[in-house]
Amino acid sequence: MAENGASPHAASSPLARAEQFVWLTARVLEQRRFAYHFLDGGSWNADAVETALSAYANEDGGYGHALEPDLRGPVSQPLHTGHALRVLDTIRRCGGMRVERVCRYLTAVSTADGALPAIHPSQRGYPSAPFVPVVDNPPSELLATGPVVGLLHRNEVWHAWLFRATDFCWQSVESLEKSHPYEIMAAVAFLDGAPDRPRAEAAADRLGRLVREHRLVALDPEHADANPIPPGYGPGEHHFAHDFAKAPESLARAWFTDDEMARSLDFLLNDQQEDGGWPIRWRQWAPSTALECRPMVTIEALRTLRAYGRRIG
């Protein structure tokens, strides 16, 4: 403790405080990711991230073992596998045979229209969040398919699975009339990577109007409670401009004025908690899942702040 009894990290930068939080609470994967993004970021750390991620891989080419903490158990799931691809993308390793194996898994678990369900029935019997129900014949979901398709296109991955899955994403995005924030974010992830840029820009422009008209974004974070919470969401589960436009190059950035974006980023920076981590805003259903999710959210908050040029350390 400092001489005056204050925490020795009280005057530290957001990055230094977050580092202490990560070393205290995070899984090995998030520790390795933090080191890659915010410490030295050399090839050794990229190798270390990939090694840590491999612990979640299964023989079928997918990923399981609670990589996405709200789904427990060993079995591969589309949401776990999408998470793995995002990790590989951030370390510039989203290609080669590892992604070929992933695409074979995606093909095997796709629905009749060639897209992904949010939860494959193999999850039955293992613990999972109550807001992700397991059903026998799950429908295709933009929530699961959009981010994966957009990411694979952005990394110039070509596989037969992508053709029908891409068609599904276009049809889903261009027909959205009523939606919710997580589905919109999945649509943005698809559009940000879609090869047809004029079509993606037109679709994003329409979605931006929908988001504002339906008040799916809290443009004034200090008075977020004035915004409605979508059905099924937890108390206080609001979403802000930075949740949709995670980086300046995202198509969703055009949805918000400079002042709106600045307010959102100010809120994000100030949302760091006393322990150095950022909070999760969705429903917490088990202590372990909340503990595992917070380092993930903390890394993404720091990456967003840095992408917009905010000083974090």
PDB file of N, CA, C and O in Angstrom, residues 13-41:
ATOM      1  N   SER A  13      -1.992   4.304 -15.244  1.00  0.00           N
ATOM      2  CA  SER A  13      -2.730   4.471 -16.492  1.00  0.00           C
ATOM      3  C   SER A  13      -3.794   3.393 -16.604  1.00  0.00           C
ATOM      4  O   SER A  13      -3.724   2.347 -15.930  1.00  0.00           O
ATOM      5  N   PRO A  14      -4.804   3.606 -17.477  1.00  0.00           N
ATOM      6  CA  PRO A  14      -5.795   2.544 -17.692  1.00  0.00           C
ATOM      7  C   PRO A  14      -5.159   1.218 -18.101  1.00  0.00           C
ATOM      8  O   PRO A  14      -5.605   0.147 -17.662  1.00  0.00           O
ATOM      9  N   LEU A  15      -4.106   1.277 -18.912  1.00  0.00           N
ATOM     10  CA  LEU A  15      -3.456   0.046 -19.356  1.00  0.00           C
ATOM     11  C   LEU A  15      -2.764  -0.661 -18.196  1.00  0.00           C
ATOM     12  O   LEU A  15      -2.867  -1.889 -18.054  1.00  0.00           O
ATOM     13  N   ALA A  16      -2.072   0.078 -17.351  1.00  0.00           N
ATOM     14  CA  ALA A  16      -1.381  -0.538 -16.209  1.00  0.00           C
ATOM     15  C   ALA A  16      -2.375  -1.166 -15.247  1.00  0.00           C
ATOM     16  O   ALA A  16      -2.149  -2.258 -14.712  1.00  0.00           O
ATOM     17  N   ARG A  17      -3.483  -0.489 -15.005  1.00  0.00           N
ATOM     18  CA  ARG A  17      -4.501  -1.037 -14.113  1.00  0.00           C
ATOM     19  C   ARG A  17      -5.122  -2.290 -14.725  1.00  0.00           C
ATOM     20  O   ARG A  17      -5.382  -3.281 -14.025  1.00  0.00           O
ATOM     21  N   ALA A  18      -5.369  -2.256 -16.045  1.00  0.00           N
ATOM     22  CA  ALA A  18      -5.938  -3.427 -16.711  1.00  0.00           C
ATOM     23  C   ALA A  18      -4.967  -4.597 -16.687  1.00  0.00           C
ATOM     24  O   ALA A  18      -5.386  -5.757 -16.545  1.00  0.00           O
ATOM     25  N   GLU A  19      -3.681  -4.313 -16.801  1.00  0.00           N
ATOM     26  CA  GLU A  19      -2.689  -5.395 -16.766  1.00  0.00           C
ATOM     27  C   GLU A  19      -2.742  -6.130 -15.431  1.00  0.00           C
ATOM     28  O   GLU A  19      -2.712  -7.369 -15.393  1.00  0.00           O
ATOM     29  N   GLN A  20      -2.830  -5.390 -14.342  1.00  0.00           N
ATOM     30  CA  GLN A  20      -2.932  -6.022 -13.036  1.00  0.00           C
ATOM     31  C   GLN A  20      -4.191  -6.887 -12.948  1.00  0.00           C
ATOM     32  O   GLN A  20      -4.170  -7.997 -12.404  1.00  0.00           O
ATOM     33  N   PHE A  21      -5.282  -6.381 -13.489  1.00  0.00           N
ATOM     34  CA  PHE A  21      -6.537  -7.131 -13.474  1.00  0.00           C
ATOM     35  C   PHE A  21      -6.405  -8.426 -14.276  1.00  0.00           C
ATOM     36  O   PHE A  21      -6.870  -9.495 -13.842  1.00  0.00           O
ATOM     37  N   VAL A  22      -5.784  -8.353 -15.433  1.00  0.00           N
ATOM     38  CA  VAL A  22      -5.639  -9.535 -16.289  1.00  0.00           C
ATOM     39  C   VAL A  22      -4.772 -10.589 -15.611  1.00  0.00           C
ATOM     40  O   VAL A  22      -5.117 -11.780 -15.576  1.00  0.00           O
ATOM     41  N   TRP A  23      -3.627 -10.183 -15.056  1.00  0.00           N
ATOM     42  CA  TRP A  23      -2.772 -11.178 -14.395  1.00  0.00           C
ATOM     43  C   TRP A  23      -3.471 -11.793 -13.179  1.00  0.00           C
ATOM     44  O   TRP A  23      -3.229 -12.953 -12.830  1.00  0.00           O
ATOM     45  N   LEU A  24      -4.349 -11.043 -12.546  1.00  0.00           N
ATOM     46  CA  LEU A  24      -5.042 -11.534 -11.362  1.00  0.00           C
ATOM     47  C   LEU A  24      -6.170 -12.498 -11.695  1.00  0.00           C
ATOM     48  O   LEU A  24      -6.399 -13.469 -10.973  1.00  0.00           O
ATOM     49  N   THR A  25      -6.892 -12.270 -12.801  1.00  0.00           N
ATOM     50  CA  THR A  25      -8.163 -12.962 -13.014  1.00  0.00           C
ATOM     51  C   THR A  25      -8.267 -13.769 -14.301  1.00  0.00           C
ATOM     52  O   THR A  25      -9.143 -14.636 -14.395  1.00  0.00           O
ATOM     53  N   ALA A  26      -7.457 -13.515 -15.303  1.00  0.00           N
ATOM     54  CA  ALA A  26      -7.722 -14.040 -16.648  1.00  0.00           C
ATOM     55  C   ALA A  26      -7.249 -15.474 -16.839  1.00  0.00           C
ATOM     56  O   ALA A  26      -6.321 -15.950 -16.173  1.00  0.00           O
ATOM     57  N   ARG A  27      -7.905 -16.146 -17.785  1.00  0.00           N
ATOM     58  CA  ARG A  27      -7.429 -17.433 -18.262  1.00  0.00           C
ATOM     59  C   ARG A  27      -6.102 -17.231 -19.002  1.00  0.00           C
ATOM     60  O   ARG A  27      -5.760 -16.116 -19.408  1.00  0.00           O
ATOM     61  N   VAL A  28      -5.381 -18.332 -19.242  1.00  0.00           N
ATOM     62  CA  VAL A  28      -4.101 -18.236 -19.958  1.00  0.00           C
ATOM     63  C   VAL A  28      -4.295 -17.596 -21.333  1.00  0.00           C
ATOM     64  O   VAL A  28      -3.477 -16.772 -21.768  1.00  0.00           O
ATOM     65  N   LEU A  29      -5.363 -17.946 -22.034  1.00  0.00           N
ATOM     66  CA  LEU A  29      -5.581 -17.385 -23.363  1.00  0.00           C
ATOM     67  C   LEU A  29      -5.661 -15.867 -23.318  1.00  0.00           C
ATOM     68  O   LEU A  29      -5.019 -15.178 -24.117  1.00  0.00           O
ATOM     69  N   GLU A  30      -6.440 -15.331 -22.398  1.00  0.00           N
ATOM     70  CA  GLU A  30      -6.561 -13.871 -22.326  1.00  0.00           C
ATOM     71  C   GLU A  30      -5.267 -13.223 -21.822  1.00  0.00           C
ATOM     72  O   GLU A  30      -4.925 -12.109 -22.239  1.00  0.00           O
ATOM     73  N   GLN A  31      -4.528 -13.905 -20.970  1.00  0.00           N
ATOM     74  CA  GLN A  31      -3.213 -13.387 -20.582  1.00  0.00           C
ATOM     75  C   GLN A  31      -2.299 -13.281 -21.800  1.00  0.00           C
ATOM     76  O   GLN A  31      -1.608 -12.269 -21.996  1.00  0.00           O
ATOM     77  N   ARG A  32      -2.296 -14.311 -22.629  1.00  0.00           N
ATOM     78  CA  ARG A  32      -1.456 -14.301 -23.832  1.00  0.00           C
ATOM     79  C   ARG A  32      -1.928 -13.237 -24.818  1.00  0.00           C
ATOM     80  O   ARG A  32      -1.118 -12.553 -25.451  1.00  0.00           O
ATOM     81  N   ARG A  33      -3.238 -13.085 -24.936  1.00  0.00           N
ATOM     82  CA  ARG A  33      -3.761 -12.059 -25.843  1.00  0.00           C
ATOM     83  C   ARG A  33      -3.388 -10.659 -25.359  1.00  0.00           C
ATOM     84  O   ARG A  33      -3.023  -9.790 -26.165  1.00  0.00           O
ATOM     85  N   PHE A  34      -3.506 -10.434 -24.081  1.00  0.00           N
ATOM     86  CA  PHE A  34      -3.131  -9.128 -23.539  1.00  0.00           C
ATOM     87  C   PHE A  34      -1.660  -8.840 -23.835  1.00  0.00           C
ATOM     88  O   PHE A  34      -1.307  -7.735 -24.266  1.00  0.00           O
ATOM     89  N   ALA A  35      -0.807  -9.829 -23.608  1.00  0.00           N
ATOM     90  CA  ALA A  35       0.621  -9.637 -23.878  1.00  0.00           C
ATOM     91  C   ALA A  35       0.861  -9.329 -25.350  1.00  0.00           C
ATOM     92  O   ALA A  35       1.662  -8.455 -25.686  1.00  0.00           O
ATOM     93  N   TYR A  36       0.163 -10.033 -26.233  1.00  0.00           N
ATOM     94  CA  TYR A  36       0.345  -9.794 -27.670  1.00  0.00           C
ATOM     95  C   TYR A  36      -0.069  -8.379 -28.053  1.00  0.00           C
ATOM     96  O   TYR A  36       0.647  -7.674 -28.766  1.00  0.00           O
ATOM     97  N   HIS A  37      -1.220  -7.944 -27.596  1.00  0.00           N
ATOM     98  CA  HIS A  37      -1.758  -6.660 -28.036  1.00  0.00           C
ATOM     99  C   HIS A  37      -1.132  -5.464 -27.334  1.00  0.00           C
ATOM    100  O   HIS A  37      -1.012  -4.389 -27.938  1.00  0.00           O
ATOM    101  N   PHE A  38      -0.716  -5.629 -26.081  1.00  0.00           N
ATOM    102  CA  PHE A  38      -0.363  -4.445 -25.300  1.00  0.00           C
ATOM    103  C   PHE A  38       1.022  -4.472 -24.672  1.00  0.00           C
ATOM    104  O   PHE A  38       1.454  -3.461 -24.128  1.00  0.00           O
ATOM    105  N   LEU A  39       1.743  -5.582 -24.764  1.00  0.00           N
ATOM    106  CA  LEU A  39       3.101  -5.590 -24.227  1.00  0.00           C
ATOM    107  C   LEU A  39       4.088  -5.522 -25.387  1.00  0.00           C
ATOM    108  O   LEU A  39       4.271  -4.473 -25.963  1.00  0.00           O
ATOM    109  N   ASP A  40       4.690  -6.653 -25.825  1.00  0.00           N
ATOM    110  CA  ASP A  40       5.640  -6.502 -26.923  1.00  0.00           C
ATOM    111  C   ASP A  40       5.107  -6.930 -28.277  1.00  0.00           C
ATOM    112  O   ASP A  40       5.581  -6.471 -29.297  1.00  0.00           O
ATOM    113  N   GLY A  41       4.112  -7.803 -28.316  1.00  0.00           N
ATOM    114  CA  GLY A  41       3.437  -8.126 -29.572  1.00  0.00           C
ATOM    115  C   GLY A  41       4.289  -8.772 -30.632  1.00  0.00           C
ATOM    116  O   GLY A  41       3.982  -8.719 -31.813  1.00  0.00           O
TER     117      GLY A  41
END
